[in-house]
Coordinates of C-alpha atoms in Angstrom, one line a residue:
M1 CA -193.7 9.5 42.4
E2 CA -190.8 8.4 44.5
N3 CA -191.0 9.4 48.1
A4 CA -188.0 10.5 50.2
C5 CA -187.5 7.2 52.0
D6 CA -187.6 5.3 48.6
A7 CA -185.0 7.7 47.3
V8 CA -182.8 6.9 50.3
C9 CA -183.1 3.2 49.7
R10 CA -182.2 3.7 46.0
D11 CA -179.2 5.8 47.0
V12 CA -178.0 3.1 49.4
D13 CA -178.1 0.5 46.7
V14 CA -176.3 2.8 44.2
L15 CA -173.7 3.5 46.9
L16 CA -173.2 -0.2 47.6
E17 CA -172.6 -0.9 43.9
S18 CA -170.1 1.9 43.7
A19 CA -168.3 0.6 46.8
I20 CA -167.9 -2.8 45.1
D21 CA -166.2 -1.1 42.2
Q22 CA -164.1 1.4 44.1
L23 CA -163.8 0.4 47.8
E24 CA -163.2 -3.3 47.5
L25 CA -166.5 -4.1 49.1
D26 CA -167.0 -7.9 48.7
P27 CA -170.4 -8.8 47.1
L28 CA -170.8 -11.3 49.9
D29 CA -170.8 -8.4 52.3
V30 CA -173.4 -6.3 50.5
D31 CA -176.4 -7.4 52.7
Y32 CA -174.3 -6.9 55.8
A33 CA -173.2 -3.4 54.7
R34 CA -176.8 -2.5 53.8
N35 CA -177.9 -3.4 57.2
Q36 CA -175.2 -1.3 58.8
L37 CA -176.2 1.7 56.7
M38 CA -179.9 1.1 57.7
E39 CA -178.8 1.3 61.3
L40 CA -177.0 4.5 60.7
L41 CA -180.1 5.9 59.0
D42 CA -182.4 4.5 61.7
I43 CA -184.7 2.9 59.2
R44 CA -186.4 -0.5 59.7
Q45 CA -187.8 -1.2 56.3
F46 CA -186.0 -1.2 52.9
S47 CA -187.4 -1.1 49.5
S48 CA -184.8 -2.7 47.3
S49 CA -184.0 -0.9 44.0
R50 CA -181.9 -3.6 42.5
A51 CA -184.3 -4.1 39.6
L52 CA -184.3 -0.4 38.7
D53 CA -182.5 0.6 35.5
R54 CA -179.1 2.3 36.2
T55 CA -178.4 5.4 34.2
G56 CA -174.7 4.8 34.4
E57 CA -171.8 4.2 36.8
M58 CA -171.5 6.7 39.7
D59 CA -168.4 7.3 41.8
V60 CA -168.6 6.8 45.5
S61 CA -168.4 10.6 46.2
S62 CA -171.3 11.4 43.9
A63 CA -173.4 8.5 45.3
L64 CA -172.7 9.7 48.9
V65 CA -173.7 13.2 48.0
A66 CA -177.0 11.9 46.7
L67 CA -177.6 9.8 49.8
V68 CA -176.8 12.7 52.1
G69 CA -179.1 15.0 50.2
D70 CA -182.1 12.6 50.2
A71 CA -181.5 11.6 53.9
L72 CA -181.6 15.3 54.9
E73 CA -184.8 15.7 53.0
A74 CA -186.3 12.7 54.7
G75 CA -185.3 14.0 58.1
L76 CA -183.0 11.0 58.7
V77 CA -179.8 13.0 59.3
P78 CA -179.5 16.3 61.2
E79 CA -177.9 19.1 59.3
D80 CA -175.2 19.5 62.0
D81 CA -174.3 15.8 61.7
V82 CA -173.6 15.6 58.0
A83 CA -169.8 15.4 58.1
S84 CA -169.9 12.7 60.8
F85 CA -172.6 10.8 59.1
A86 CA -170.7 10.7 55.8
D87 CA -167.6 9.6 57.5
R88 CA -169.4 6.7 59.3
V89 CA -171.0 5.6 56.0
L90 CA -167.7 5.5 54.2
N91 CA -166.1 3.6 57.1
V92 CA -168.8 0.9 56.8
L93 CA -168.0 0.5 53.1
S94 CA -164.2 0.7 53.4
P95 CA -162.1 -2.4 53.9
S96 CA -160.6 -2.9 57.4
P97 CA -157.0 -1.9 58.0
A98 CA -156.0 -5.6 58.0
L99 CA -157.6 -6.2 54.6
V100 CA -156.0 -3.0 53.2
T101 CA -152.6 -4.3 54.2
A102 CA -153.4 -7.7 52.8
Y103 CA -154.6 -6.3 49.4
F104 CA -151.6 -3.9 49.3
E105 CA -149.0 -6.6 49.9
Q106 CA -150.7 -8.9 47.3
I107 CA -150.5 -6.2 44.7
E108 CA -146.9 -5.5 45.7
R109 CA -146.0 -9.2 45.3
E110 CA -147.8 -9.7 42.0
D111 CA -147.1 -6.4 40.3
S112 CA -144.9 -3.7 42.0
S113 CA -144.7 -1.5 45.1
I114 CA -145.7 1.5 43.0
D115 CA -148.8 -0.3 41.7
A116 CA -149.7 -1.0 45.3
M117 CA -149.3 2.7 46.2
N118 CA -151.5 3.6 43.2
W119 CA -154.2 1.2 44.4
L120 CA -154.0 2.6 48.0
Y121 CA -154.2 6.2 46.8
D122 CA -157.2 5.5 44.7
L123 CA -158.9 3.7 47.7
C124 CA -158.1 6.6 50.0
A125 CA -159.5 9.1 47.5
A126 CA -162.7 7.1 47.1
N127 CA -163.3 6.7 50.8
G128 CA -162.8 10.4 51.5
S129 CA -159.6 10.3 53.6
V130 CA -157.8 12.0 50.7
H131 CA -159.4 15.1 49.2
R132 CA -158.3 14.5 45.7
K133 CA -161.0 16.5 44.0
Q134 CA -160.2 19.5 46.0
L135 CA -156.5 19.1 45.2
E136 CA -157.3 19.0 41.5
T137 CA -159.3 22.3 41.8
N138 CA -156.6 24.2 43.7
P139 CA -154.9 27.0 41.8
H140 CA -151.6 25.6 40.5
F141 CA -149.0 27.0 38.2
E142 CA -145.2 27.2 37.5
S143 CA -143.1 30.3 37.8
H144 CA -139.4 31.1 38.3
G145 CA -138.5 27.4 38.3
L146 CA -141.0 26.7 41.2
V147 CA -144.4 25.2 41.5
V148 CA -146.9 27.4 43.2
T149 CA -150.2 26.2 44.6
I150 CA -152.9 27.7 46.7
N151 CA -154.3 25.0 49.0
T152 CA -157.9 25.8 49.9
A153 CA -158.2 22.7 52.2
K154 CA -155.2 23.3 54.5
P155 CA -155.6 25.7 57.4
E156 CA -153.0 28.5 57.7
F157 CA -150.8 28.6 60.8
K158 CA -149.0 31.9 61.2
N159 CA -148.3 31.3 64.8
M160 CA -146.3 28.0 64.9
K161 CA -146.5 27.7 68.7
K162 CA -150.3 27.7 68.3
A163 CA -150.0 25.2 65.4
A164 CA -147.8 22.9 67.4
A165 CA -150.2 23.1 70.4
G166 CA -153.1 22.2 68.1
N167 CA -151.3 19.2 66.8
A168 CA -150.4 17.9 70.2
G169 CA -152.6 15.5 72.1
A170 CA -151.6 16.8 75.6
G171 CA -150.9 13.2 76.7
G172 CA -154.3 12.1 75.7
Y173 CA -155.5 9.5 73.1
P174 CA -154.1 9.6 70.5
Q175 CA -151.0 11.4 71.7
C176 CA -150.9 13.5 68.5
V177 CA -152.6 13.9 65.1
I178 CA -150.3 11.5 63.3
C179 CA -150.1 8.7 65.8
H180 CA -151.2 5.3 64.4
E181 CA -154.0 5.2 66.9
N182 CA -155.8 7.8 64.7
E183 CA -156.7 5.0 62.3
G184 CA -160.4 4.7 62.6
F185 CA -160.6 7.3 65.4
A186 CA -164.0 9.1 65.5
G187 CA -162.6 12.1 67.4
A188 CA -164.7 14.7 69.3
G189 CA -166.9 15.5 66.4
G190 CA -167.0 16.3 62.7
A191 CA -165.6 13.9 60.1
G192 CA -163.0 12.3 62.3
K193 CA -160.5 9.8 60.9
R194 CA -162.7 6.7 60.6
T195 CA -161.7 6.1 57.0
L196 CA -158.0 6.6 57.5
R197 CA -156.0 3.6 56.3
T198 CA -152.3 3.0 56.7
I199 CA -149.8 0.3 55.6
P200 CA -146.9 -1.0 57.7
V201 CA -143.3 -0.1 56.6
E202 CA -140.1 -1.3 58.1
L203 CA -137.2 1.3 58.2
G204 CA -133.9 0.6 59.9
G205 CA -135.4 -2.6 61.3
K206 CA -138.1 -0.7 63.2
D207 CA -141.8 -0.3 62.6
W208 CA -143.1 2.7 60.7
F209 CA -146.3 3.2 58.7
W210 CA -147.4 5.1 55.6
Q211 CA -150.5 7.2 55.1
F212 CA -151.6 9.6 52.5
S213 CA -152.1 13.2 53.5
P214 CA -155.6 14.5 53.4
Y215 CA -154.3 18.0 52.3
G216 CA -152.5 16.6 49.3
Y217 CA -149.8 19.2 48.6
F218 CA -148.9 17.3 45.5
Y219 CA -149.6 14.0 43.7
Q220 CA -149.7 11.1 46.2
H221 CA -148.4 13.2 49.0
G222 CA -148.1 11.2 52.2
I223 CA -146.2 10.8 55.4
C224 CA -144.2 7.9 56.8
V225 CA -144.5 7.8 60.6
N226 CA -142.6 6.1 63.3
A227 CA -144.9 3.6 65.0
Q228 CA -143.6 5.0 68.4
H229 CA -144.5 8.5 69.5
T230 CA -140.9 9.8 69.6
P231 CA -139.5 13.3 68.7
M232 CA -138.2 14.1 65.3
K233 CA -134.5 14.0 64.6
V234 CA -132.1 14.2 61.7
D235 CA -129.0 12.0 61.9
K236 CA -127.3 9.2 60.1
E237 CA -130.1 6.8 61.0
T238 CA -132.6 9.2 59.5
M239 CA -130.8 9.1 56.2
G240 CA -130.5 5.4 56.3
N241 CA -134.3 5.1 56.9
L242 CA -134.9 7.3 53.8
L243 CA -132.7 5.0 51.7
D244 CA -134.7 2.0 53.1
F245 CA -137.9 3.6 51.9
V246 CA -136.8 4.3 48.3
D247 CA -135.3 0.8 48.2
R248 CA -138.9 -0.5 48.6
F249 CA -140.6 2.3 46.7
P250 CA -138.1 3.4 44.0
G251 CA -140.7 5.6 42.2
Y252 CA -141.2 7.8 45.2
F253 CA -139.2 10.6 46.9
I254 CA -138.9 10.7 50.6
G255 CA -137.5 13.4 52.8
C256 CA -137.3 14.8 56.3
N257 CA -137.9 18.2 57.8
A258 CA -135.1 19.8 59.7
A259 CA -136.7 18.8 63.1
L260 CA -136.3 22.4 64.5
A261 CA -139.0 24.9 65.3
R262 CA -139.7 27.6 62.7
I263 CA -138.0 25.6 59.9
G264 CA -139.1 22.0 60.6
G265 CA -142.8 21.8 60.3
S266 CA -145.5 21.9 63.0
I267 CA -145.4 18.3 64.3
L268 CA -141.9 18.0 66.0
A269 CA -143.1 15.7 68.8
H270 CA -143.5 12.7 66.5
D271 CA -140.8 11.4 64.1
H272 CA -142.1 11.3 60.5
Y273 CA -141.0 11.9 56.9
Q274 CA -142.8 13.3 53.9
G275 CA -142.8 12.0 50.3
G276 CA -144.9 11.1 47.4
G277 CA -145.2 10.2 43.7
Q278 CA -144.2 13.5 42.2
L279 CA -140.7 14.9 41.8
L280 CA -140.3 18.5 43.2
P281 CA -138.4 21.2 41.3
M282 CA -135.2 20.9 43.4
H283 CA -134.8 17.2 42.4
T284 CA -134.1 18.3 38.8
A285 CA -132.3 21.6 39.6
R286 CA -129.3 22.5 37.4
V287 CA -125.9 21.6 38.8
L288 CA -123.6 24.6 39.4
R289 CA -120.5 22.7 40.4
A290 CA -119.8 19.0 40.4
Y291 CA -117.0 17.3 42.4
R292 CA -115.5 13.9 42.7
V293 CA -115.0 12.8 46.3
D294 CA -111.6 11.2 46.9
G295 CA -111.6 7.9 48.8
Y296 CA -115.0 7.0 47.5
E297 CA -115.5 4.7 44.5
D298 CA -118.6 6.2 43.0
V299 CA -119.6 9.5 44.6
T300 CA -120.4 12.8 42.8
L301 CA -121.1 15.8 45.1
E302 CA -123.1 18.6 43.3
V303 CA -123.6 22.2 44.4
L304 CA -127.1 23.1 43.1
D305 CA -128.1 26.2 41.2
W306 CA -130.9 26.8 43.7
P307 CA -132.1 29.8 45.7
G308 CA -131.5 27.9 49.0
S309 CA -128.3 26.4 50.2
A310 CA -128.3 22.8 48.9
V311 CA -126.1 20.1 47.6
R312 CA -126.7 16.7 46.1
V313 CA -124.8 13.5 46.8
V314 CA -125.0 10.9 44.0
S315 CA -123.9 7.3 43.8
R316 CA -125.0 3.9 42.8
L317 CA -123.5 2.7 46.1
R318 CA -125.9 3.2 49.0
S319 CA -123.2 3.0 51.7
E320 CA -121.2 5.8 50.0
V321 CA -124.2 8.1 49.7
L322 CA -124.9 7.5 53.4
E323 CA -121.3 8.1 54.5
V324 CA -120.7 11.3 52.6
S325 CA -124.1 12.7 53.6
E326 CA -123.4 12.0 57.2
L327 CA -120.0 13.8 57.0
L328 CA -121.8 16.8 55.6
R329 CA -124.5 16.7 58.3
A330 CA -122.1 16.3 61.2
A331 CA -119.9 19.2 59.9
W332 CA -122.9 21.5 59.4
A333 CA -124.3 20.6 62.9
V334 CA -121.3 22.4 64.5
Y335 CA -120.4 25.0 61.8
E336 CA -120.2 28.6 63.1
N337 CA -119.7 31.8 61.2
D338 CA -120.3 35.1 62.8
A339 CA -120.3 37.0 59.5
F340 CA -123.1 34.9 58.2
H341 CA -125.1 34.9 61.5
I342 CA -124.7 31.1 61.7
H343 CA -124.4 29.7 65.2
P344 CA -125.1 26.0 65.9
Y345 CA -126.7 26.7 69.3
D346 CA -128.6 29.6 70.8
E347 CA -127.9 31.2 74.1
S348 CA -129.8 28.6 76.0
G349 CA -127.9 25.8 74.3
A350 CA -130.7 24.6 72.0
R351 CA -129.6 23.4 68.6
Q352 CA -130.1 25.8 65.7
S353 CA -128.6 24.0 62.7
S354 CA -129.9 21.0 60.9
L355 CA -130.4 19.4 57.5
S356 CA -133.4 18.7 55.4
P357 CA -132.4 15.5 53.6
S358 CA -134.4 14.1 50.6
V359 CA -133.7 11.1 48.4
I360 CA -134.8 9.7 45.0
V361 CA -133.6 6.9 42.8
T362 CA -132.7 7.7 39.2
D363 CA -130.7 6.1 36.4
R364 CA -127.6 7.6 38.1
G365 CA -128.3 5.7 41.4
Y366 CA -129.3 7.2 44.7
E367 CA -129.6 11.0 44.8
M368 CA -129.5 12.5 48.3
S369 CA -130.3 16.2 48.4
L370 CA -129.2 18.0 51.5
I371 CA -130.6 21.5 52.4
F372 CA -128.7 23.4 55.0
R373 CA -131.1 25.0 57.5
N374 CA -130.7 27.3 60.6
N375 CA -133.5 28.7 62.8
A376 CA -131.6 31.5 64.5
V377 CA -133.5 34.7 65.3
S378 CA -132.5 38.3 65.8
D379 CA -134.0 41.7 66.9
E380 CA -134.4 42.5 63.2
Y381 CA -135.9 39.1 62.3
P382 CA -137.7 37.7 65.4
D383 CA -139.4 35.0 63.4
G384 CA -136.1 33.8 62.0
I385 CA -133.0 35.2 60.2
F386 CA -133.4 32.6 57.5
H387 CA -137.2 32.8 57.3
A388 CA -139.4 34.7 54.9
H389 CA -138.8 38.4 55.4
P390 CA -141.8 40.5 56.7
Q391 CA -142.5 42.2 53.3
Y392 CA -143.5 38.7 52.0
Y393 CA -145.8 37.8 54.9
P394 CA -149.0 38.7 53.0
V395 CA -148.1 35.9 50.6
K396 CA -146.4 33.4 53.0
Q397 CA -145.8 33.7 56.7
E398 CA -145.7 30.1 57.7
P399 CA -142.3 28.4 58.1
I400 CA -140.7 27.0 55.0
G401 CA -140.5 23.3 55.5
L402 CA -139.2 20.4 53.4
I403 CA -141.7 20.6 50.6
E404 CA -141.4 24.4 50.0
A405 CA -137.6 24.3 50.4
Q406 CA -137.6 21.9 47.5
G407 CA -139.6 24.3 45.3
L408 CA -143.3 23.5 45.8
F409 CA -145.0 26.4 47.6
I410 CA -148.2 25.8 49.4
L411 CA -149.9 29.2 49.8
P412 CA -152.9 29.9 52.1
G413 CA -156.4 29.6 50.7
R414 CA -157.2 33.3 51.7
L415 CA -155.1 34.4 48.7
V416 CA -157.9 33.3 46.3
G417 CA -160.1 36.1 47.5
Q418 CA -157.3 38.6 48.1
L419 CA -155.7 38.2 44.7
A420 CA -159.1 38.5 43.1
V421 CA -159.5 41.9 44.7
L422 CA -155.9 42.8 43.6
E423 CA -156.7 41.7 40.0
E424 CA -159.9 43.8 39.8
A425 CA -158.1 46.9 41.1
L426 CA -155.4 46.6 38.5
V427 CA -157.8 45.9 35.7
R428 CA -159.8 49.0 36.7
G429 CA -156.6 51.0 36.4
D430 CA -156.4 52.1 40.1
D431 CA -153.3 54.1 40.9
T432 CA -153.0 53.2 44.5
V433 CA -153.6 50.0 46.5
S434 CA -156.9 50.0 48.4
Q435 CA -157.1 49.7 52.2
E436 CA -158.7 46.3 51.7
I437 CA -155.5 44.9 50.4
A438 CA -153.0 47.4 51.9
E439 CA -150.8 44.6 53.1
F440 CA -149.9 43.8 49.5
A441 CA -148.5 47.3 48.9
P442 CA -144.9 46.0 48.1
Q443 CA -146.3 43.5 45.5
W444 CA -148.7 46.2 44.2
E445 CA -145.8 48.6 43.5
E446 CA -143.8 45.9 41.7
L447 CA -146.8 45.0 39.6
V448 CA -147.7 48.6 38.7
E449 CA -144.1 49.2 37.7
T450 CA -143.9 46.2 35.3
L451 CA -147.5 46.2 33.8
E452 CA -147.7 48.0 30.5
E453 CA -151.2 46.7 29.7
R454 CA -154.0 46.2 32.1
D455 CA -156.3 43.8 30.3
R456 CA -157.4 40.9 32.5
D457 CA -155.3 38.1 30.9
T458 CA -152.1 40.3 31.2
V459 CA -152.9 41.3 34.8
R460 CA -153.6 37.7 35.8
A461 CA -150.3 36.4 34.3
A462 CA -148.4 39.3 35.9
I463 CA -149.9 38.4 39.4
R464 CA -148.8 34.8 38.9
E465 CA -145.3 35.9 37.9
E466 CA -145.2 38.2 41.0
L467 CA -146.2 35.3 43.2
G468 CA -143.5 33.1 41.7
S469 CA -140.9 35.9 42.2
V470 CA -141.9 36.4 45.9
C471 CA -141.6 32.6 46.5
Y472 CA -138.2 32.6 44.9
R473 CA -137.0 35.5 47.1
I474 CA -138.4 33.7 50.1
L475 CA -136.2 30.7 49.3
E476 CA -133.3 33.1 49.0
N477 CA -134.2 34.4 52.5
T478 CA -133.8 30.8 53.8
S479 CA -130.3 30.4 52.3
V480 CA -127.8 30.2 55.1
F481 CA -124.8 31.0 52.8
P482 CA -124.8 34.4 51.1
T483 CA -123.3 33.0 47.9
K484 CA -122.7 29.7 46.2
E485 CA -118.9 30.3 46.6
D486 CA -119.5 30.4 50.4
L487 CA -121.4 27.1 50.2
E488 CA -118.5 25.6 48.2
N489 CA -116.0 26.8 50.7
F490 CA -118.0 25.0 53.5
V491 CA -118.1 21.8 51.5
R492 CA -114.3 21.9 50.9
S493 CA -113.7 22.5 54.6
V494 CA -115.6 19.3 55.8
E495 CA -113.2 16.9 57.4
G496 CA -113.1 13.6 55.6
I497 CA -114.2 15.0 52.3
E498 CA -111.5 15.8 49.7
V499 CA -113.1 17.0 46.5
E500 CA -111.8 17.5 43.0
K501 CA -113.8 19.6 40.5
L502 CA -115.1 17.6 37.5

């Protein structure tokens, strides 16, 4: 009968073979890696299992789970150290950052940049820095022209000041959670970022880097980060950088948050963009009005049929996309309209208006989407006039950033349990909402009004439709212009842009 230590040795060899297949572990490094793992396990003897019959290929994650389980049983790993131990094991087996870059650039040269991104994503999923399996199990559905997900891996930040504080490094090392110095950083405890791997990217002649997000809001979701710890901004250089990115990675989209509190994400201290290998709903939104822009050879300006205030600038000529987009950005930055509660600066002089730009490459050329954002507050809406209204807070209270503004909602993991309670109450035929889910009273009332049957499948479908409806209305809350005609009037008022309806 196999004892616990023999089982650990067997697990190590299986893990090493899996790492050769999935983590680019060179067979010449197997003995070296085994010795490193023996040191982590604090074992001095090793009974090799290479001659044992294999029952089949095992992925790295499964092999690691087996190793951790047997190491716990053998008393080689304390229960409170499992996350750190697993991270250290995977770091031993993962290629170094320099090797990752070399492999990436070789694949890019020999195949394509997107093939290289696919390789990097698979590597990061195998070494645990991307939680792909959790992403695949998150609730995910389409409703009201939007994609709605419930992300069980991502923490919920209702208080954005607290979130920003949590993402800051207080001048320490690293300075913030997305600085390049996080690559391989053990941290104060837990899993750390030992297995984080990045690749260098040049944007606008400056050094940036790409990394995949551990939270994975969508397929191959990642961030492109300035190599220097410098604050976020949105200007002409920003949009030029986005165009540089899609020139190198034409199968990706890339965009930038509005770089303002409450509407621009939680990490404003470090300039970065978000993108990935999946188009978001706004990228394919229907065009409400299309204009030709006089003075430009090949530019179409489109007002989108979208709940937020958004336009799309399309051209095969990169320079013209950039010029027209910058004219719109500059005009919006100073636009003021008392009737719409739009003021470019608050009473202290801080900027309130900005854009969320996002670009893709299609058969039509470059398509630069521009979402007009404003973070003004009022007595009625202290969290933001153009923020989700309070009746929707049970579903979504966090700021609406770039990804959600483009139609992919990331709802908090707590909803899994709360919606299960809501579903059971409706299936039972309850007449009133219980105290346990009292905050969902507005959604309850809408569901009760529309539900004719209360069998489980019907109720579950209705809840999803209600979530989609709430998300759509939240995007309407973020719209800075009350109507599309008001948005068109703004576009026509921009100095330097003369439009003719197509």
